[in-house]
Tab-separated table of C-alpha atoms in Angstrom:
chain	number	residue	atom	x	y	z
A	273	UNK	CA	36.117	66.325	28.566
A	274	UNK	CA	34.014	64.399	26.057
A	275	UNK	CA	33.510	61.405	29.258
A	276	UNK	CA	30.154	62.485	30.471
A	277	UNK	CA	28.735	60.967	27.594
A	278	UNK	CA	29.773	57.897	28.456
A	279	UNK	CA	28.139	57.871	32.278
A	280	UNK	CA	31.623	58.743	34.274
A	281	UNK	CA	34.621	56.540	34.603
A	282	UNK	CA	33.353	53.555	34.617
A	283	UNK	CA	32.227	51.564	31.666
A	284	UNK	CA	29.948	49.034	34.161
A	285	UNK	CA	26.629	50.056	35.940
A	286	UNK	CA	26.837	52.640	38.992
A	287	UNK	CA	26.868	51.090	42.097
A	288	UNK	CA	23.316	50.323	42.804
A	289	UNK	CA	21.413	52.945	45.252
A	290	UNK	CA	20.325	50.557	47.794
A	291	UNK	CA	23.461	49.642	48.496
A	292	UNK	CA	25.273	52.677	49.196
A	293	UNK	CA	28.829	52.274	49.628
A	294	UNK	CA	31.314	54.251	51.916
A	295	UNK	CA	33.081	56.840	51.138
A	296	UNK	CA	36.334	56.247	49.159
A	297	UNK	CA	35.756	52.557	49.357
A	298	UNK	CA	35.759	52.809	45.084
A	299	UNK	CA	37.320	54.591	42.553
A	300	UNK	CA	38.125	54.715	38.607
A	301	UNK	CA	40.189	56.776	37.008
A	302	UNK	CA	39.833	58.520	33.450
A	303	UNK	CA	43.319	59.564	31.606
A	304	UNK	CA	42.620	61.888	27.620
A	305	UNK	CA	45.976	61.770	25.605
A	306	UNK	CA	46.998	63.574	22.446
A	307	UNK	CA	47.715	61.155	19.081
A	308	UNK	CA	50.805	62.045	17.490
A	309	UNK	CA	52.780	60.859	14.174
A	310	UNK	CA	55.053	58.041	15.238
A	311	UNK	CA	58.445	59.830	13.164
A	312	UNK	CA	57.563	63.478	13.707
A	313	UNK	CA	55.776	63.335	16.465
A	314	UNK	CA	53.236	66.241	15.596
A	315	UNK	CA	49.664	66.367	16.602
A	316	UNK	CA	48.002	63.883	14.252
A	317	UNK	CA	44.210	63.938	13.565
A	318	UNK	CA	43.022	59.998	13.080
A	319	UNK	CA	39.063	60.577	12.129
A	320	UNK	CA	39.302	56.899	11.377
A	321	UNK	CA	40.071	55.954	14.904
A	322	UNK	CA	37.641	58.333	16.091
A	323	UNK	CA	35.025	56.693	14.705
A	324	UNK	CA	35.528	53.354	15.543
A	325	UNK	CA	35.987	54.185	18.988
A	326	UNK	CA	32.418	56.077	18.764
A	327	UNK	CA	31.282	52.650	17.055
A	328	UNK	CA	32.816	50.922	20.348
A	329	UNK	CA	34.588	48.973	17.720
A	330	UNK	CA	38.621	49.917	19.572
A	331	UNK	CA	38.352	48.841	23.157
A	332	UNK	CA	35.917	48.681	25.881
A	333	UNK	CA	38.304	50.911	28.429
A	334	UNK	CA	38.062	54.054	24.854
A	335	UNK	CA	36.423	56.560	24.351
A	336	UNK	CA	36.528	59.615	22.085
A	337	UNK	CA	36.866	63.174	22.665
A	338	UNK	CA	36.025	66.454	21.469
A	339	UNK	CA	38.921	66.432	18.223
A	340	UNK	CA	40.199	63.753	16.636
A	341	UNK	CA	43.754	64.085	17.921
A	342	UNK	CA	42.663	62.856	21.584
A	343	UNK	CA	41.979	59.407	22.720
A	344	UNK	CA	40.534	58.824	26.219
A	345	UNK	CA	41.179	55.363	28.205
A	346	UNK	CA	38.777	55.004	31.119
A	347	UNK	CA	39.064	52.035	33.861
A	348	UNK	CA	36.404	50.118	35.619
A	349	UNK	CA	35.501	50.441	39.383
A	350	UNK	CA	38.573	49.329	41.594
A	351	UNK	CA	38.911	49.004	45.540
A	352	UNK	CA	43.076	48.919	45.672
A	353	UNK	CA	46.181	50.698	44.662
A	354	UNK	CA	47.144	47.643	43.049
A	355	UNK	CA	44.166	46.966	41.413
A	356	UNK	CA	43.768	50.677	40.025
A	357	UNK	CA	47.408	49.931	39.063
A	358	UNK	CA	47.291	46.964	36.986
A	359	UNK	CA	43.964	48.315	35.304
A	360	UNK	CA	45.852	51.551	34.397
A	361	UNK	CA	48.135	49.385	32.680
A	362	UNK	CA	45.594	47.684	30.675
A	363	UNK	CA	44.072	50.494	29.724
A	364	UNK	CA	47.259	52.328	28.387
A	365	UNK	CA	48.097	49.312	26.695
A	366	UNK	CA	44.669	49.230	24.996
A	367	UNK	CA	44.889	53.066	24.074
A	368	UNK	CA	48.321	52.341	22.777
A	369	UNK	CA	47.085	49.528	20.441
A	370	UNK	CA	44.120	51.356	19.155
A	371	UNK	CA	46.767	54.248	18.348
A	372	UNK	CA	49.125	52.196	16.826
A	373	UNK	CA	46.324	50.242	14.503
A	374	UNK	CA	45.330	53.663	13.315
A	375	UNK	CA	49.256	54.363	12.119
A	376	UNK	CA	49.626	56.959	15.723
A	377	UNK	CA	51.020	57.023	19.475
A	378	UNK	CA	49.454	58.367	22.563
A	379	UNK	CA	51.379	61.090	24.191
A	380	UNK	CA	50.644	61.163	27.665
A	381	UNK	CA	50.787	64.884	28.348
A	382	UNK	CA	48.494	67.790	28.928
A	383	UNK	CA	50.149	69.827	26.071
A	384	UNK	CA	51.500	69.123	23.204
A	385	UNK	CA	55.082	70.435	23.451
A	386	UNK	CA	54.892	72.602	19.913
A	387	UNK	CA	52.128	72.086	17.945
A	388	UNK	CA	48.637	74.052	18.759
A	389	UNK	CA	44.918	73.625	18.215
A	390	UNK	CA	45.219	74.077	14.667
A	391	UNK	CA	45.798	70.872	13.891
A	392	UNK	CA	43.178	69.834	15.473
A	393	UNK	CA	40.064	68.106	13.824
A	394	UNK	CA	36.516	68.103	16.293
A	395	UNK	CA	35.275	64.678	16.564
A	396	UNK	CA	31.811	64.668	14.215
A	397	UNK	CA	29.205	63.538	16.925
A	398	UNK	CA	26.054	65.224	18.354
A	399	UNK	CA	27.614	66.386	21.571
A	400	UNK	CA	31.169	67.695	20.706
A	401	UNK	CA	28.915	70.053	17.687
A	402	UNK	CA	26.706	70.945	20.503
A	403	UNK	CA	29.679	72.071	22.298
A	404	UNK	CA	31.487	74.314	19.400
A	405	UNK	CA	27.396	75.382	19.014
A	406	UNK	CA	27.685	76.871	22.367
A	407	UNK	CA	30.911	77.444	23.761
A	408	UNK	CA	32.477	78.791	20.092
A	409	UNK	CA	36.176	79.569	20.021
A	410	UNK	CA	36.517	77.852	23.499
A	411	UNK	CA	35.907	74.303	22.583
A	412	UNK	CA	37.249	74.208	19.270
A	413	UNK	CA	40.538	75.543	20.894
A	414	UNK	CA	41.018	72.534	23.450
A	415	UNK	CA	43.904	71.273	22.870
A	416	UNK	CA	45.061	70.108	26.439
A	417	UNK	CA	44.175	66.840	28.263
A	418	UNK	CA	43.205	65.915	31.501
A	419	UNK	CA	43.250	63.256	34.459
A	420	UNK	CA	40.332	63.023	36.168
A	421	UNK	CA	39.696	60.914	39.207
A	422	UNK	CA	35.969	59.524	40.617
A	423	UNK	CA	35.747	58.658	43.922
A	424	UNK	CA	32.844	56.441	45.287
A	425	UNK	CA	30.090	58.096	47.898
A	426	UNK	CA	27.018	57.292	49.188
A	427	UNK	CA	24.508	60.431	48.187
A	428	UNK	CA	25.041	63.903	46.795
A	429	UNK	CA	24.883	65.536	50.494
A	430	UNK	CA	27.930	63.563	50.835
A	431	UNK	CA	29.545	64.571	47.753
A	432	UNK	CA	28.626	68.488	48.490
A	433	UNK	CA	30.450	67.989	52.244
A	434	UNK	CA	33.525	66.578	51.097
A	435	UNK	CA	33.505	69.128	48.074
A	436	UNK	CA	33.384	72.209	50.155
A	437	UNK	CA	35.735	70.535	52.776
A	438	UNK	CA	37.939	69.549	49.937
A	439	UNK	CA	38.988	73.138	48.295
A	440	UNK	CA	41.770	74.294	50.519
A	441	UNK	CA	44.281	70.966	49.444
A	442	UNK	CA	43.203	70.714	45.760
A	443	UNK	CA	46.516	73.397	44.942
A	444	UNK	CA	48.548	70.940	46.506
A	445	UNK	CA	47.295	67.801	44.367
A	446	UNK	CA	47.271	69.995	41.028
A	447	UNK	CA	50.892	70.850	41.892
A	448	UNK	CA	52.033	67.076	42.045
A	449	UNK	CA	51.195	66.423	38.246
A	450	UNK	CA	52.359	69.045	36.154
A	451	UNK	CA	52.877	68.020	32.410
A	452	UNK	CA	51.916	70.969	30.471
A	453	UNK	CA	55.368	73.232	30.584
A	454	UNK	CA	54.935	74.195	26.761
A	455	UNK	CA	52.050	75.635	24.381
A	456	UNK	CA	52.650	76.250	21.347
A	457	UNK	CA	56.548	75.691	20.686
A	458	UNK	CA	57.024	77.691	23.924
A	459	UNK	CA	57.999	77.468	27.728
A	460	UNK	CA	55.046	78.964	29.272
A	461	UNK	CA	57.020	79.168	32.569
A	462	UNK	CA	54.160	77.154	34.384
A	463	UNK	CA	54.462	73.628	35.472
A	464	UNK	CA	50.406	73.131	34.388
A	465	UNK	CA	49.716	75.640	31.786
A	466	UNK	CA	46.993	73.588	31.382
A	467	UNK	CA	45.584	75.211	34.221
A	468	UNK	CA	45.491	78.561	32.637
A	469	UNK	CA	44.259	77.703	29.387
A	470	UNK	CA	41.493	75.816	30.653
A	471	UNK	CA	40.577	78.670	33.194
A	472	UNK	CA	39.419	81.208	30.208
A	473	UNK	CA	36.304	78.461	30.209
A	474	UNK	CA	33.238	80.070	32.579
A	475	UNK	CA	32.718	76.872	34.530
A	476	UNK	CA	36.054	75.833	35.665
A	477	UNK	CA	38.369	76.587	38.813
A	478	UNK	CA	38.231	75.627	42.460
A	479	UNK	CA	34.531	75.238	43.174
A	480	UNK	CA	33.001	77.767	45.612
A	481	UNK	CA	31.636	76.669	49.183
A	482	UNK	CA	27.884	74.782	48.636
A	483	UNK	CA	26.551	73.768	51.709
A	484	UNK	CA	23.860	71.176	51.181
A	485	UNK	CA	23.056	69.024	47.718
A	486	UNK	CA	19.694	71.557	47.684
A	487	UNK	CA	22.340	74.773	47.780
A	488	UNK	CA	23.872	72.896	44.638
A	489	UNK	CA	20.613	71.699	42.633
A	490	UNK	CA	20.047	75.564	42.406
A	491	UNK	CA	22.851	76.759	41.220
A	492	UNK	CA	23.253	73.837	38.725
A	493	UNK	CA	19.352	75.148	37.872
A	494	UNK	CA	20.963	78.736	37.493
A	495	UNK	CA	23.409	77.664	34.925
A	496	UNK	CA	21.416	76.170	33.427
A	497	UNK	CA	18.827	78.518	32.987
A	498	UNK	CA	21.180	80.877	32.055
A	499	UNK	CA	22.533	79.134	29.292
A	500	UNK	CA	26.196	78.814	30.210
A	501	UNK	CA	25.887	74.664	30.495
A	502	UNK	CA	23.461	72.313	28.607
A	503	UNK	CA	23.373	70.131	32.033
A	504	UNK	CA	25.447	68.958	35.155
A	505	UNK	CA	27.778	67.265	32.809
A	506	UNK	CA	28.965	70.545	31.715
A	507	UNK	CA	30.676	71.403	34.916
A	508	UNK	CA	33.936	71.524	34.742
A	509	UNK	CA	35.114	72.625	37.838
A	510	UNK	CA	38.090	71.169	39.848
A	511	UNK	CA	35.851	69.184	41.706
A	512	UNK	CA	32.451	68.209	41.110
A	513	UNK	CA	29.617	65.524	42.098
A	514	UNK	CA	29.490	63.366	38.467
A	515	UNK	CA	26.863	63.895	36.777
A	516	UNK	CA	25.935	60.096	36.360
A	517	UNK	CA	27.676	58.160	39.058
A	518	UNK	CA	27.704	57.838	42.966
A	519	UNK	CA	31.179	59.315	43.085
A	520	UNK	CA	32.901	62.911	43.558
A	521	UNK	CA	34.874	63.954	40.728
A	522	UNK	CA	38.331	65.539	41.206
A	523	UNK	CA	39.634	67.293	37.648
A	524	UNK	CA	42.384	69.254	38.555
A	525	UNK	CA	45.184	66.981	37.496
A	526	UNK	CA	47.466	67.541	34.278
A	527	UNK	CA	47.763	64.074	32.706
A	528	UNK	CA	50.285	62.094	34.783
A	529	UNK	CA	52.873	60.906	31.884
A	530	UNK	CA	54.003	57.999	34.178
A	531	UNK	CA	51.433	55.386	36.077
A	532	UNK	CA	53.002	55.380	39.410
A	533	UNK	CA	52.012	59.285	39.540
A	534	UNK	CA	48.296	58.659	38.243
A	535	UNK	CA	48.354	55.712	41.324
A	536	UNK	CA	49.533	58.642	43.993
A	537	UNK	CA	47.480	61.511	42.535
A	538	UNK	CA	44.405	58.540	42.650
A	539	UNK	CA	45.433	57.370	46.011
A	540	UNK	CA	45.370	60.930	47.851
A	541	UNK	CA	42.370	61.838	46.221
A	542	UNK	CA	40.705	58.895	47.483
A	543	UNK	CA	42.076	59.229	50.793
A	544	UNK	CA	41.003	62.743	51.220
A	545	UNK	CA	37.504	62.149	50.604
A	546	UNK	CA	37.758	59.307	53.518
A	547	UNK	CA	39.000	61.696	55.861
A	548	UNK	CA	36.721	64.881	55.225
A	549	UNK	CA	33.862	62.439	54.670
A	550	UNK	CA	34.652	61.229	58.199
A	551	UNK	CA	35.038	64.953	59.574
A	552	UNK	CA	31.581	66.017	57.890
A	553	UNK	CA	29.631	63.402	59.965
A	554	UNK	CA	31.449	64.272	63.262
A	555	UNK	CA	30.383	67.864	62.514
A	556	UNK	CA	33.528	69.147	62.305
A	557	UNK	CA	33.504	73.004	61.048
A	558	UNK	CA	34.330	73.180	56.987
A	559	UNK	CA	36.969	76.354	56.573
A	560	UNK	CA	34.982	79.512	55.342
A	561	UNK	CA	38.294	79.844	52.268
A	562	UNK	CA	37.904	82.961	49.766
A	563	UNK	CA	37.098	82.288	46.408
A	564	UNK	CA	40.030	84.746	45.434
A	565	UNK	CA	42.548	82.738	47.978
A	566	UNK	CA	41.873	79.374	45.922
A	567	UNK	CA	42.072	80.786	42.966
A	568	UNK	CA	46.329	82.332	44.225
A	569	UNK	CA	46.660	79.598	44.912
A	570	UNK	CA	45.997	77.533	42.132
A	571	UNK	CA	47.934	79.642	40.082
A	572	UNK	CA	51.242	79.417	42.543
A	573	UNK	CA	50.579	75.726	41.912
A	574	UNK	CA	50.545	75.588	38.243
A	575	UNK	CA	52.877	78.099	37.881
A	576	UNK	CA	55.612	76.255	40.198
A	577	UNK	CA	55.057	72.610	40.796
A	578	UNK	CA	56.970	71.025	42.953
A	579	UNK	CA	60.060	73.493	42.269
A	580	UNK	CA	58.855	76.693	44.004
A	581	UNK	CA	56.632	77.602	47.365
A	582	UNK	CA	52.524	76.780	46.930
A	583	UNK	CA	50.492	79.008	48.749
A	584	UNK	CA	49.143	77.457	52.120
A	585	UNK	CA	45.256	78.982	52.464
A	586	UNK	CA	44.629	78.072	55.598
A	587	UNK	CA	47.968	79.087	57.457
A	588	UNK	CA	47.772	82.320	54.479
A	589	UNK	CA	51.743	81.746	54.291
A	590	UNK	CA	54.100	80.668	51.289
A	591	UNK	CA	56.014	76.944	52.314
A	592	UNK	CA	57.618	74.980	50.172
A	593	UNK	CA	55.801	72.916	47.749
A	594	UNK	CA	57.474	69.752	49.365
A	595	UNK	CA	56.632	70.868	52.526
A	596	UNK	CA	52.951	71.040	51.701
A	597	UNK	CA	52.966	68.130	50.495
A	598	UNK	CA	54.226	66.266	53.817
A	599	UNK	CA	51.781	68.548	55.610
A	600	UNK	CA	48.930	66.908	53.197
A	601	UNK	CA	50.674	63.715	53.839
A	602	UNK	CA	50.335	64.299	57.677
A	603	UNK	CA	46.499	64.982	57.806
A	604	UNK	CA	46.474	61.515	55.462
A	605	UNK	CA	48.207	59.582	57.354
A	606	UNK	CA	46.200	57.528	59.933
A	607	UNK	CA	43.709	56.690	57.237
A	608	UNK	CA	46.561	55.506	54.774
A	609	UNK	CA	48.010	53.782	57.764
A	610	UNK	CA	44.243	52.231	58.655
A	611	UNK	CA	44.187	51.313	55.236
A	612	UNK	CA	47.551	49.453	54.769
A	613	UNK	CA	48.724	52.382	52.041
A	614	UNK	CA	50.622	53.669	53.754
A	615	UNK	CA	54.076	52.807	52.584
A	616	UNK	CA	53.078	52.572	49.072
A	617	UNK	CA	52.593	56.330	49.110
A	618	UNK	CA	54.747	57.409	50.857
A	619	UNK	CA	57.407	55.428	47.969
A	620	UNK	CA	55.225	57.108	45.398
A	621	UNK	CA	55.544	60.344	46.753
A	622	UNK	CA	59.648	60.356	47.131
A	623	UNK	CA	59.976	58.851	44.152
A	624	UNK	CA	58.111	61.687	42.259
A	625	UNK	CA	60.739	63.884	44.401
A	626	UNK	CA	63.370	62.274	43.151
A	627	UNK	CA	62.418	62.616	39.391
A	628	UNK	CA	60.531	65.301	40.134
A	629	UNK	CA	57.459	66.320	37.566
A	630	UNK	CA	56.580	65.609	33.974
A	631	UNK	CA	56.916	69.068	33.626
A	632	UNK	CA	60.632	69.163	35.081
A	633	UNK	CA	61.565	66.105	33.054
A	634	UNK	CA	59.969	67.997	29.759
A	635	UNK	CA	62.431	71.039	30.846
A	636	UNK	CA	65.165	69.052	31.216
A	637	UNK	CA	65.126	67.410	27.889
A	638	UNK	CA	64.544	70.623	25.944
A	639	UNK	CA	67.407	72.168	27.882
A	640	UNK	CA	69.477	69.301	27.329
A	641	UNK	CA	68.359	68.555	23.816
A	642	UNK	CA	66.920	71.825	22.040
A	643	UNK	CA	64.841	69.237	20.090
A	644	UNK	CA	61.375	69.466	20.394
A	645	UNK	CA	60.881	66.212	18.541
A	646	UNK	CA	62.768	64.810	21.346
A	647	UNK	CA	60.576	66.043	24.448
A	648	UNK	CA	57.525	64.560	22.829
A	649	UNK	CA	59.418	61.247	22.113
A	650	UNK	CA	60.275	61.308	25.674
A	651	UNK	CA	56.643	61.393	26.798
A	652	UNK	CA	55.537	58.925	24.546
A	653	UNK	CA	58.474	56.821	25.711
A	654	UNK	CA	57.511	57.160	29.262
A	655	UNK	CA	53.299	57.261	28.761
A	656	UNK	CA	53.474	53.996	27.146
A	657	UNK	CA	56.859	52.260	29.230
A	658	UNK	CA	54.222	49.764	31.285
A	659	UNK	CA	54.799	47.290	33.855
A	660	UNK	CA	52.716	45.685	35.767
């Protein structure tokens, strides 16, 4: 959460305003992970590190967040799968070396499997104090991690379209990249618990339906006024215009523990704002969806993953999560296809099947195991097992 001081997900200049761009012809991704003791794997706070990321002084992809026990790696602007691919790989690689320089690991994971926020450490820097300052208890309780993608758009009006167009399939893409089964030391029974523990925050969720950039300026101006956020930066919701950048931000995701799943959550993201982009300037009618609907189903989605039935808002029926995610795959399709990513998704998506989530994989180790040493060695096996 600590990105938006550093202007969004990319560490290069925003695409320059005369030059607008189209929609979901860029994107950059931005991936927080925990640092944990290399032997006992526990939450480890490395104030050292900390620092000389703050300093710049660990990596050009790094960046610090709001304790000391998080690292964030943040790529550059990309226009491929590959590309966004390979860069993920560089900057996992570069998180990983920073972590192991400061005697730590990254574990690539929303939660820590057993340990809690009181291990925790919050990074000493201007904002993050501004942040206890206002949010109290809240902030200096984060102890999950997120994957947030920015897609590239031309203008806020843009951004607000897609936004409001974008609500009813954002249960669907949280449901794909579950890694937070356990809080605490225990099973939560949700696939993203993350979900719920960041939800207790006032500005997170599915967004509600905007309208027009002017519709959003004043209620940014409301929270503002009434003290809830310092700024835009302090919106947290699933789905937001960045704050600094010509892209749309979508924050929903659980940190993906392997690559290929950060590529497909990346890669429907992207192609989702193509399509409603495309369906906003041929004036197609954006669904009038209840606040209270997205909100069921976001929970069906964190709660069950892949392994249960998500909660289909505009048919208001239960399907299979696999199912929704062919029907997603089916609205995608001609613009994957137009796109020539078409069969790399689609071999993303059945692999994930196959394997199934982070979360599932988590389960199955403690089940097998009983070790809780061993599901965090696990995801640190996996978060840092990079090819390119």
């Amino acid at each position: 959460m600590g990105v938006e001081q550093n202007a969004g997900a990319a560490p290069t200049a925003p695409l320059p305003a005369a030059r607008p761009v189209p929609p979901g012809a860029t994107f950059g991704v931005e991936e927080e992970f925990h640092l944990v003791d290399p032997v006992t794997y526990r939450l480890t706070p490395s104030p050292a590190l900390a620092k000389a990321v703050l300093a710049r002084e660990s990596g050009r992809h790094l960046h610090a967040e709001i304790t000391t026990t998080q690292l964030e790696a943040v790529t550059g602007i990309n226009h491929t799968l590959s590309g966004l691919r390979a860069e993920l790989v560089t900057t996992r690689a570069e998180a990983a070396g920073a972590a192991a320089r400061a005697g730590v690991r990254i574990l690539a994971a929303s939660t820590h499997p057993f340990d809690s926020w009181q291990q925790q450490d919050i990074t000493p820097a201007p904002r993050y104090e501004a942040m206890v300052d206002r949010w109290a208890g809240l902030a200096l309780q984060q102890d999950i991690c997120g994957c947030h993608v920015h897609v590239g758009v031309p203008d806020l009006e843009t951004a607000v379209a897609v936004m409001d167009r974008a609500r009813p399939y954002l249960a669907v893409l949280l449901a794909m990249t579950g890694s937070s089964p356990f809080h605490d030391g225990m099973d939560t029974g949700h696939d993203s618990y993350r979900t719920m523990w960041w939800s207790r925050w006032p500005t997170t969720g599915p967004p509600e339906y905007f309208g027009s950039a002017e519709r959003f300026h004043e209620v940014v101006a409301g929270l503002v006024t009434s003290g809830v956020v310092a700024d835009g930066s302090h919106l947290y919701w699933d789905l937001r215009p960045s704050y600094h950048l010509p892209t749309l931000e979508f924050r929903l995701a659980d940190v993906c523990t392997e690559v290929d799943d950060v590529v497909l959550h990346a890669a429907l993201a992207r192609s989702l704002v193509r399509v409603l982009a495309a369906r906003a300037e041929q004036g197609v009618a954006c669904p009038q969806v209840r606040p209270e609907l997205l909100r069921a189903a976001r929970w069906r989605a964190a709660r069950h993953g892949l392994d249960g039935q998500l909660f289909d808002v505009l048919g208001r029926e239960l399907v299979p999560a696999r199912v929704a995610v062919r029907r997603l795959m089916t609205e995608l399709q001609d613009d994957l296809r137009d796109r020539d990513e078409w069969s790399v998704v689609v071999e993303l998506v059945e692999r994930l099947f196959e394997r199934g989530t982070s979360a599932s994989r988590q389960r199955r180790t403690w089940r097998r195991t009983g070790d809780w040493r061993e599901v965090a060695a696990r995801i640190v096996r996996e978060g840092t097992a990079l090819e390119n």
